[in-house]
Amino acid sequence: MNTDSGDSRRSRRWTSVPFKHPATFDTMALESVLKNKVKADLESFVKAKQYYHRLGRVWKRSYLLYGPSGTGKSSFVAAMANFLGYDVYDIDLSKVREDSDLKMLLLQTTTKSVVMIEDLDRFLTEKSTTVSLSGILNFMDGLLNPCCAEERIMVVTMNNKEQIDPAILRPGRIDVHIHFPVCDFSAFKNLASSYLGLKDHKLFPQVEEVFNSNPSLSPAEIGELMIANRSSPSRALKTVINALQSDVGRRLSENLARKSTEECDDRSDIFCREGGQTMKELRKLVGLIRMKSCRNPHSFDLASSPQRKEG
């Protein structure tokens, strides 16, 4: 892990601990085809020194892991390192004071290592003044790389890559893009096998049915439910089903609310200005009418007329 480059130990930018992360490709809740492809790609890279040099390219391989939080990106990096027997250099950009410090960090890494930058999209969105986009690009493929990036795996993680400058994502800087989705039924079965020792269960069809409703829970969220109820696999599955159903209900409510707002935006401004703010004004108007109706028994009572249901 990199230390704050502004401290008194400027010559020592890294501090280390033994790497003992237990993640392996076997424990990852991802499709077997994807895991096998990544393992084959890593094995091919390790043997490709002469091939890269013949092409005039730096002997490194770069990966982008992107997807929502809790989908296993960090654990996947650990699995890569364990598979290769490489060290891991975890760069915290918030502790880097300037572009030159980022280059020095790379110079002090060793061969047979995974160099990782997590949540790069968040860092770029915050528009930090410490490390520039140019500094990050030079870090990824600058002139120093042939001297200090040989036999390295470089990994960048993001939640969302859609708003990232395409210059970062182009081939040569990022070789392989891997999407980490929310949990589906296939990933759920892997989790059930790892966490609960279940290959099958009578509740699996019900779980699959709920997954078909397109819930958006992450593998980490489902894994925590299984850990908390690991003494009773049946209870664990029921808890997962309830959580998935709650997630479907929550997302349905959000969709209805968003649809209501969108429909409101399409109507006249007199009813819908400021994203539904006038709905509150209408409710106030109803209150005023009710107050007047109490003073005048012959007034029209809006509350007693049929009301339209709100979505």
XYZ file of C-alpha atoms in Angstrom:
311
model
C 0.000 0.000 0.000
C 1.300 3.469 -0.811
C 1.956 5.890 2.008
C 1.228 9.612 1.928
C 3.980 11.043 -0.269
C 3.892 14.236 1.757
C 5.280 12.625 4.920
C 8.901 12.566 6.069
C 9.615 9.187 4.459
C 9.549 10.328 0.843
C 12.137 7.726 -0.153
C 9.848 4.944 1.076
C 6.539 5.240 -0.725
C 5.276 1.721 -0.071
C 4.465 -0.132 3.123
C 3.866 -3.868 2.949
C 2.052 -6.644 4.755
C 1.962 -10.383 3.923
C -0.669 -11.073 1.286
C -3.015 -13.726 2.670
C -6.299 -13.033 0.904
C -8.174 -16.359 0.572
C -10.020 -15.573 -2.688
C -9.497 -17.945 -5.614
C -11.203 -18.309 -8.952
C -13.030 -21.332 -7.548
C -14.651 -19.209 -4.841
C -15.762 -16.439 -7.200
C -19.481 -16.360 -8.021
C -18.939 -15.813 -11.746
C -19.606 -17.872 -14.837
C -17.164 -20.740 -15.273
C -16.586 -19.767 -18.911
C -15.467 -16.270 -17.880
C -13.163 -17.546 -15.145
C -11.577 -20.062 -17.504
C -10.994 -17.377 -20.112
C -9.275 -15.136 -17.575
C -7.088 -17.984 -16.310
C -6.100 -18.883 -19.871
C -5.325 -15.215 -20.605
C -3.110 -14.938 -17.513
C -1.283 -18.160 -18.300
C -0.667 -16.967 -21.849
C 0.683 -13.645 -20.562
C 3.196 -15.274 -18.223
C 4.738 -17.171 -21.139
C 4.720 -14.267 -23.588
C 7.852 -12.235 -22.729
C 9.638 -12.848 -26.026
C 6.442 -12.352 -27.998
C 5.796 -8.929 -26.440
C 9.397 -7.846 -26.997
C 9.295 -8.958 -30.619
C 6.268 -6.681 -31.070
C 8.030 -3.792 -29.359
C 5.513 -3.738 -26.544
C 5.934 -3.597 -22.786
C 5.385 -6.992 -21.192
C 2.298 -6.072 -19.195
C -1.410 -6.843 -19.298
C -4.123 -4.448 -18.161
C -7.653 -5.186 -17.015
C -10.712 -3.079 -16.304
C -13.145 -4.556 -13.789
C -16.386 -2.592 -13.693
C -19.766 -3.020 -12.069
C -21.750 -2.062 -8.934
C -20.211 -2.203 -5.481
C -20.247 -5.611 -3.845
C -20.020 -7.608 -7.063
C -16.579 -9.059 -6.315
C -14.107 -6.841 -8.186
C -11.560 -6.573 -5.368
C -11.812 -10.279 -4.581
C -11.241 -11.004 -8.264
C -7.960 -9.076 -8.114
C -6.932 -11.211 -5.140
C -7.877 -14.335 -7.068
C -5.689 -13.198 -9.984
C -2.737 -12.601 -7.664
C -3.179 -15.967 -5.951
C -3.466 -17.735 -9.306
C -0.177 -16.233 -10.533
C 1.638 -16.089 -7.205
C 2.168 -12.325 -7.701
C 2.468 -9.523 -5.164
C -0.235 -6.839 -5.071
C 0.430 -3.097 -5.109
C -2.731 -1.247 -4.087
C -2.511 2.420 -5.106
C -4.649 4.894 -3.181
C -4.750 7.955 -5.437
C -5.932 10.179 -2.574
C -2.476 9.734 -0.993
C -0.615 10.757 -4.154
C 0.370 14.429 -4.125
C 1.295 14.966 -7.774
C 1.868 13.242 -11.099
C 5.579 12.700 -10.482
C 4.801 10.788 -7.289
C 2.617 8.421 -9.266
C 5.567 7.678 -11.569
C 7.822 7.054 -8.576
C 5.305 4.583 -7.172
C 5.477 2.610 -10.392
C 9.288 2.725 -10.386
C 9.331 1.137 -6.944
C 7.126 -1.818 -7.830
C 8.714 -5.171 -8.560
C 8.261 -7.727 -11.303
C 5.630 -10.455 -10.897
C 3.115 -8.062 -9.396
C -0.457 -6.850 -9.775
C -0.705 -3.043 -9.678
C -4.228 -2.004 -8.768
C -6.150 1.288 -8.737
C -9.645 0.965 -7.265
C -12.651 3.222 -7.944
C -10.909 5.286 -10.611
C -14.242 6.660 -11.836
C -15.008 8.113 -8.415
C -11.585 9.746 -8.226
C -11.978 11.319 -11.669
C -15.535 12.455 -10.921
C -14.353 14.266 -7.805
C -11.937 16.186 -10.083
C -9.004 15.962 -7.714
C -6.298 18.575 -8.142
C -3.524 16.236 -7.011
C -3.204 13.795 -9.911
C -4.217 14.862 -13.395
C -5.768 12.802 -16.156
C -2.508 13.199 -18.049
C -0.625 11.815 -15.064
C -2.870 8.755 -14.961
C -2.452 8.168 -18.696
C 1.336 8.402 -18.394
C 1.208 6.019 -15.473
C -0.637 3.503 -17.612
C 1.553 3.658 -20.738
C 4.216 6.377 -20.463
C 7.836 6.241 -21.565
C 8.958 4.903 -18.195
C 6.864 1.774 -18.531
C 9.447 -0.300 -20.408
C 11.852 0.365 -17.513
C 9.507 -0.301 -14.607
C 6.360 -2.072 -15.800
C 7.734 -5.321 -17.196
C 5.896 -8.460 -16.106
C 3.112 -6.539 -14.425
C -0.634 -7.031 -14.358
C -2.333 -3.633 -14.100
C -5.930 -3.573 -12.869
C -8.346 -0.649 -12.692
C -11.744 -0.991 -11.034
C -14.792 1.219 -11.591
C -18.464 1.210 -10.747
C -19.403 2.756 -14.087
C -17.260 3.298 -17.166
C -19.818 5.201 -19.251
C -18.689 8.686 -18.201
C -14.960 7.973 -18.292
C -12.738 9.651 -20.866
C -12.368 7.151 -23.748
C -8.629 7.854 -23.766
C -8.309 5.796 -20.577
C -10.245 2.855 -21.963
C -8.617 2.490 -25.360
C -6.741 -0.736 -26.279
C -3.119 -0.554 -25.217
C -4.055 1.113 -21.953
C -6.846 -1.302 -21.062
C -6.560 -4.679 -22.787
C -9.433 -6.586 -21.192
C -12.800 -5.280 -19.962
C -14.705 -7.496 -17.505
C -18.194 -6.607 -16.362
C -19.275 -7.629 -12.857
C -23.085 -7.696 -12.802
C -25.474 -7.958 -9.897
C -26.179 -11.495 -8.770
C -28.182 -13.769 -11.075
C -29.428 -17.308 -10.434
C -26.276 -18.913 -11.833
C -24.099 -16.853 -9.500
C -26.514 -17.582 -6.662
C -25.980 -21.342 -7.118
C -22.227 -20.826 -6.883
C -22.731 -18.851 -3.690
C -25.041 -21.504 -2.235
C -22.439 -24.157 -2.963
C -19.589 -22.155 -1.403
C -21.424 -20.660 1.576
C -23.940 -23.388 2.413
C -22.564 -26.527 0.776
C -25.715 -26.850 -1.350
C -25.692 -28.237 -4.866
C -29.492 -28.311 -4.997
C -32.452 -27.626 -2.729
C -36.227 -27.763 -2.903
C -36.314 -23.956 -2.599
C -34.085 -23.401 -5.631
C -37.047 -23.187 -8.076
C -38.607 -20.467 -5.931
C -35.310 -18.590 -5.788
C -34.976 -18.832 -9.571
C -38.496 -17.505 -10.012
C -37.674 -14.444 -7.922
C -34.462 -13.886 -9.878
C -36.535 -13.858 -13.059
C -38.235 -10.745 -11.666
C -34.873 -9.015 -12.155
C -33.753 -8.125 -8.627
C -30.522 -6.166 -8.246
C -28.834 -7.502 -5.115
C -25.071 -7.931 -5.264
C -23.270 -11.217 -4.534
C -21.833 -9.590 -1.409
C -25.317 -8.800 -0.068
C -26.580 -12.323 -0.711
C -23.381 -13.813 0.678
C -23.823 -11.924 3.954
C -27.347 -13.303 4.330
C -26.002 -16.821 3.828
C -23.223 -16.303 6.372
C -25.679 -15.023 8.979
C -27.900 -18.095 8.501
C -25.295 -20.723 7.631
C -26.395 -23.022 10.483
C -29.716 -23.586 8.667
C -29.507 -23.725 4.855
C -33.315 -23.690 4.541
C -33.578 -20.559 6.674
C -30.743 -18.995 4.703
C -32.570 -19.578 1.415
C -35.836 -18.239 2.812
C -34.019 -15.134 4.006
C -32.518 -14.667 0.546
C -35.952 -15.095 -1.070
C -37.447 -12.465 1.236
C -34.590 -10.073 0.495
C -34.952 -10.594 -3.250
C -38.711 -10.039 -3.095
C -38.195 -6.871 -1.058
C -35.687 -5.644 -3.622
C -38.146 -6.307 -6.453
C -40.831 -4.380 -4.553
C -38.468 -1.486 -3.862
C -37.400 -1.240 -7.489
C -41.018 -1.448 -8.638
C -41.900 1.469 -6.360
C -38.933 3.456 -7.672
C -39.926 2.734 -11.254
C -43.520 3.799 -10.609
C -42.346 6.985 -8.941
C -39.995 7.749 -11.828
C -42.722 6.975 -14.372
C -45.113 9.259 -12.531
C -42.544 12.051 -12.609
C -41.842 11.509 -16.315
C -45.545 11.579 -17.121
C -45.863 14.695 -15.060
C -43.077 16.364 -17.002
C -44.939 15.654 -20.247
C -48.063 17.499 -19.147
C -48.861 21.175 -18.793
C -46.509 23.214 -16.604
C -49.481 24.433 -14.593
C -49.758 20.948 -13.086
C -46.216 19.694 -13.254
C -43.566 22.390 -12.937
C -40.434 21.630 -10.890
C -40.732 17.844 -11.134
C -44.065 17.431 -9.418
C -43.735 20.304 -6.957
C -47.224 21.460 -7.959
C -48.688 18.220 -6.604
C -47.841 19.590 -3.184
C -49.521 22.856 -4.127
C -52.650 20.962 -5.210
C -52.742 19.215 -1.839
C -52.561 22.626 -0.149
C -55.397 23.812 -2.388
C -57.494 20.821 -1.329
C -56.879 21.783 2.284
C -58.003 25.347 1.648
C -61.178 24.166 -0.100
C -61.945 21.911 2.856
C -61.510 24.826 5.218
C -63.873 26.975 3.147
C -66.412 24.162 2.936
C -66.554 24.070 6.714
C -67.500 27.743 6.704
C -70.014 27.421 3.834
C -72.067 24.172 3.853
C -73.150 24.810 0.238
C -69.556 24.897 -1.088
C -68.320 22.151 -3.364
C -66.285 19.624 -1.323
C -63.450 18.295 -3.475
C -62.667 15.669 -0.862
C -66.074 14.032 -1.308
C -65.728 13.653 -5.100
C -64.108 10.578 -6.636
C -60.348 10.955 -6.508
C -57.937 9.754 -9.111
C -55.411 7.238 -7.829
C -51.816 8.283 -7.878
C -49.107 6.011 -9.216
